[in-house]
Structure formats: C-alpha cells, structure tokens
CSV table of C-alpha atoms in Angstrom, one decimal:
chain,number,residue,atom,x,y,z
F,1,GLN,CA,5.4,2.9,18.5
F,2,VAL,CA,3.5,1.2,14.9
F,3,GLN,CA,6.0,0.1,12.7
F,4,LEU,CA,4.7,-0.5,9.2
F,5,VAL,CA,7.6,-2.0,7.0
F,6,GLU,CA,7.1,-2.5,2.7
F,7,SER,CA,8.6,-5.2,0.8
F,8,GLY,CA,9.2,-6.8,-2.2
F,9,GLY,CA,9.9,-2.9,-4.3
F,10,GLY,CA,12.7,-3.9,-7.4
F,11,LEU,CA,12.5,-3.2,-11.4
F,12,VAL,CA,10.5,-4.9,-14.0
F,13,GLN,CA,9.4,-5.3,-17.3
F,14,ALA,CA,7.0,-3.5,-18.7
F,15,GLY,CA,3.7,-6.3,-18.6
F,16,GLY,CA,5.5,-7.7,-15.9
F,17,SER,CA,4.5,-8.2,-12.2
F,18,LEU,CA,5.2,-7.6,-8.5
F,19,ARG,CA,3.8,-8.6,-5.2
F,20,LEU,CA,4.2,-5.8,-2.4
F,21,SER,CA,4.4,-6.5,1.6
F,22,CYS,CA,2.8,-4.3,4.1
F,23,ALA,CA,4.1,-6.2,7.8
F,24,ALA,CA,2.9,-4.5,11.1
F,25,SER,CA,4.4,-5.0,14.1
F,26,GLY,CA,5.1,-2.4,17.4
F,27,ARG,CA,4.5,-2.1,21.5
F,28,ALA,CA,1.0,0.6,20.9
F,29,PHE,CA,0.1,-1.9,18.1
F,30,SER,CA,-3.6,-4.1,19.3
F,31,ALA,CA,-5.5,-5.5,16.3
F,32,PHE,CA,-4.2,-5.3,13.2
F,33,SER,CA,-7.9,-6.4,12.0
F,34,MET,CA,-9.1,-2.7,14.3
F,35,TYR,CA,-7.6,-0.3,11.5
F,36,SER,CA,-7.6,0.4,7.9
F,37,MET,CA,-4.7,0.4,5.1
F,38,GLY,CA,-3.7,1.7,2.3
F,39,TRP,CA,-1.2,1.7,-0.6
F,40,PHE,CA,0.1,5.3,-2.2
F,41,ARG,CA,3.2,5.6,-4.2
F,42,GLN,CA,5.6,9.0,-5.2
F,43,ALA,CA,6.8,8.9,-8.1
F,44,PRO,CA,9.8,11.6,-8.8
F,45,GLY,CA,8.7,15.0,-8.8
F,46,LYS,CA,4.8,14.0,-8.2
F,47,GLU,CA,3.2,14.2,-5.3
F,48,ARG,CA,2.7,11.4,-3.5
F,49,GLU,CA,-0.5,9.8,-4.9
F,50,PHE,CA,-3.7,6.8,-2.8
F,51,VAL,CA,-3.3,4.3,-4.9
F,52,ALA,CA,-5.5,1.5,-2.6
F,53,GLY,CA,-7.0,0.6,0.7
F,54,ILE,CA,-8.6,-1.6,2.4
F,55,GLY,CA,-10.7,-1.7,5.4
F,56,GLY,CA,-9.7,-3.3,8.3
F,57,SER,CA,-12.1,-6.7,7.7
F,58,GLY,CA,-11.2,-6.6,3.9
F,59,ASP,CA,-14.7,-6.7,3.0
F,60,SER,CA,-14.7,-2.8,1.8
F,61,ILE,CA,-12.1,-1.9,-0.9
F,62,TYR,CA,-11.4,1.4,-3.2
F,63,TYR,CA,-9.3,1.5,-5.6
F,64,ALA,CA,-7.7,4.5,-8.2
F,65,ASP,CA,-8.5,4.3,-10.9
F,66,SER,CA,-4.5,4.4,-12.7
F,67,VAL,CA,-4.8,0.7,-11.0
F,68,LYS,CA,-8.0,-0.3,-11.4
F,69,GLY,CA,-7.9,-3.7,-12.9
F,70,ARG,CA,-5.1,-3.6,-12.7
F,71,PHE,CA,-3.3,-4.2,-8.9
F,72,THR,CA,-5.4,-5.9,-5.9
F,73,ILE,CA,-5.0,-5.0,-2.7
F,74,SER,CA,-5.5,-7.4,0.5
F,75,ARG,CA,-4.8,-8.5,3.6
F,76,ASP,CA,-3.9,-10.9,6.4
F,77,ASN,CA,-5.0,-9.7,9.4
F,78,ALA,CA,-3.1,-13.3,10.9
F,79,LYS,CA,-0.1,-12.4,10.0
F,80,ASN,CA,-0.7,-8.8,10.2
F,81,THR,CA,0.1,-8.0,7.2
F,82,MET,CA,-1.3,-6.1,3.9
F,83,TYR,CA,-0.6,-6.4,-0.2
F,84,LEU,CA,-0.3,-5.3,-3.3
F,85,GLN,CA,-0.6,-7.3,-6.3
F,86,MET,CA,0.4,-5.5,-9.0
F,87,ASN,CA,0.0,-7.5,-12.7
F,88,SER,CA,0.6,-4.8,-16.3
F,89,LEU,CA,2.9,-3.0,-14.7
F,90,LYS,CA,3.3,0.4,-17.1
F,91,PRO,CA,6.3,3.3,-16.8
F,92,GLU,CA,4.4,5.3,-15.2
F,93,ASP,CA,4.3,2.7,-12.3
F,94,THR,CA,7.6,3.5,-11.1
F,95,ALA,CA,7.1,4.9,-7.8
F,96,VAL,CA,9.0,4.9,-4.4
F,97,TYR,CA,5.0,2.9,-2.7
F,98,TYR,CA,4.2,3.2,0.5
F,99,CYS,CA,1.6,1.7,3.0
F,100,ARG,CA,0.1,3.9,5.4
F,101,ARG,CA,-2.1,2.9,8.5
F,102,GLY,CA,-5.8,4.3,9.0
F,103,ALA,CA,-7.4,5.9,12.0
F,104,GLY,CA,-9.9,2.8,12.4
F,105,PRO,CA,-11.3,0.3,10.3
F,106,GLY,CA,-13.2,2.4,7.3
F,107,ILE,CA,-11.5,3.0,4.3
F,108,GLY,CA,-12.6,7.0,5.3
F,109,THR,CA,-9.6,7.0,8.2
F,110,ILE,CA,-6.5,5.7,6.5
F,111,SER,CA,-6.0,10.0,5.3
F,112,PHE,CA,-6.7,10.7,9.3
F,113,SER,CA,-3.0,9.6,10.4
F,114,GLU,CA,1.1,10.1,10.4
F,115,TYR,CA,1.5,5.9,10.0
F,116,TRP,CA,4.2,5.1,7.2
F,117,GLY,CA,5.9,3.4,5.9
F,118,GLN,CA,9.3,4.2,4.6
F,119,GLY,CA,8.4,2.9,1.6
F,120,THR,CA,9.4,0.1,-1.1
F,121,GLN,CA,10.5,0.8,-5.1
F,122,VAL,CA,8.9,-0.1,-7.8
F,123,THR,CA,10.8,0.8,-11.2
F,124,VAL,CA,9.0,-0.5,-14.3
F,125,SER,CA,11.1,-0.5,-17.6
F,126,SER,CA,9.7,0.4,-20.8
C-alpha cells in the first residue's frame, strides 16, 4: 500500500507563511521519482480543487491561478517528500490541504490516481 502523510498545517494570520510536507512510503511504493505529485485543497462547503502539481523529476510544475506567485511546490526525491511553501496567505486559502500521487511521472497523470493523504488543516485568520 502507498501511504501519504501530510504535515505542517496550522493557524496563521493573513500575510503569513506555512510550509506543508507530504511524506510518501509503503511496500508497493517504488521510486518516488517515478510519480508526479500534487496538492489539492477543500474548503468547507466547496469541492476539492487543484492547487499545484510537480512532475516526477521536479522539472515540470503547474499552479492554479489563485496561488500563482504566492505558493511554491517542490520535492526531495531522496527523502520521498513533497513540499508546499505558502506565502502571503489569505483567508480564502483556508482549507484542508491534501497531497495526491500521480499514476506516472507526468503532471497530467495526477488526476488518474486515487492515492491521497489524510489532509492537514490550514486556517488563515483575517
């Protein structure tokens, strides 16, 4: 089984920063670099939405327009970990943040996998 564990969420004031981590493990989980990874978020009463994605080697990255210029996605394949640096946080960024593993190395495969973490709460106060 593949296990994805998010951490780093919390309560922060508007304008502040947080860094989320997503650690991957599991017996069925071979080379971390073989899989794209993504961050999604779900606010209360809203559908889960894509935030950012990164290819297996880290060379291709894509952001939702709502976070472009404020969030930075990265990964450390030696540590089987993906990160999301969130700066200039806004109250509308409040949500549960989930990581998701892709089905292959390309960013386009992120939506073709059902491997999700359990989520970490991010709350931004105004």
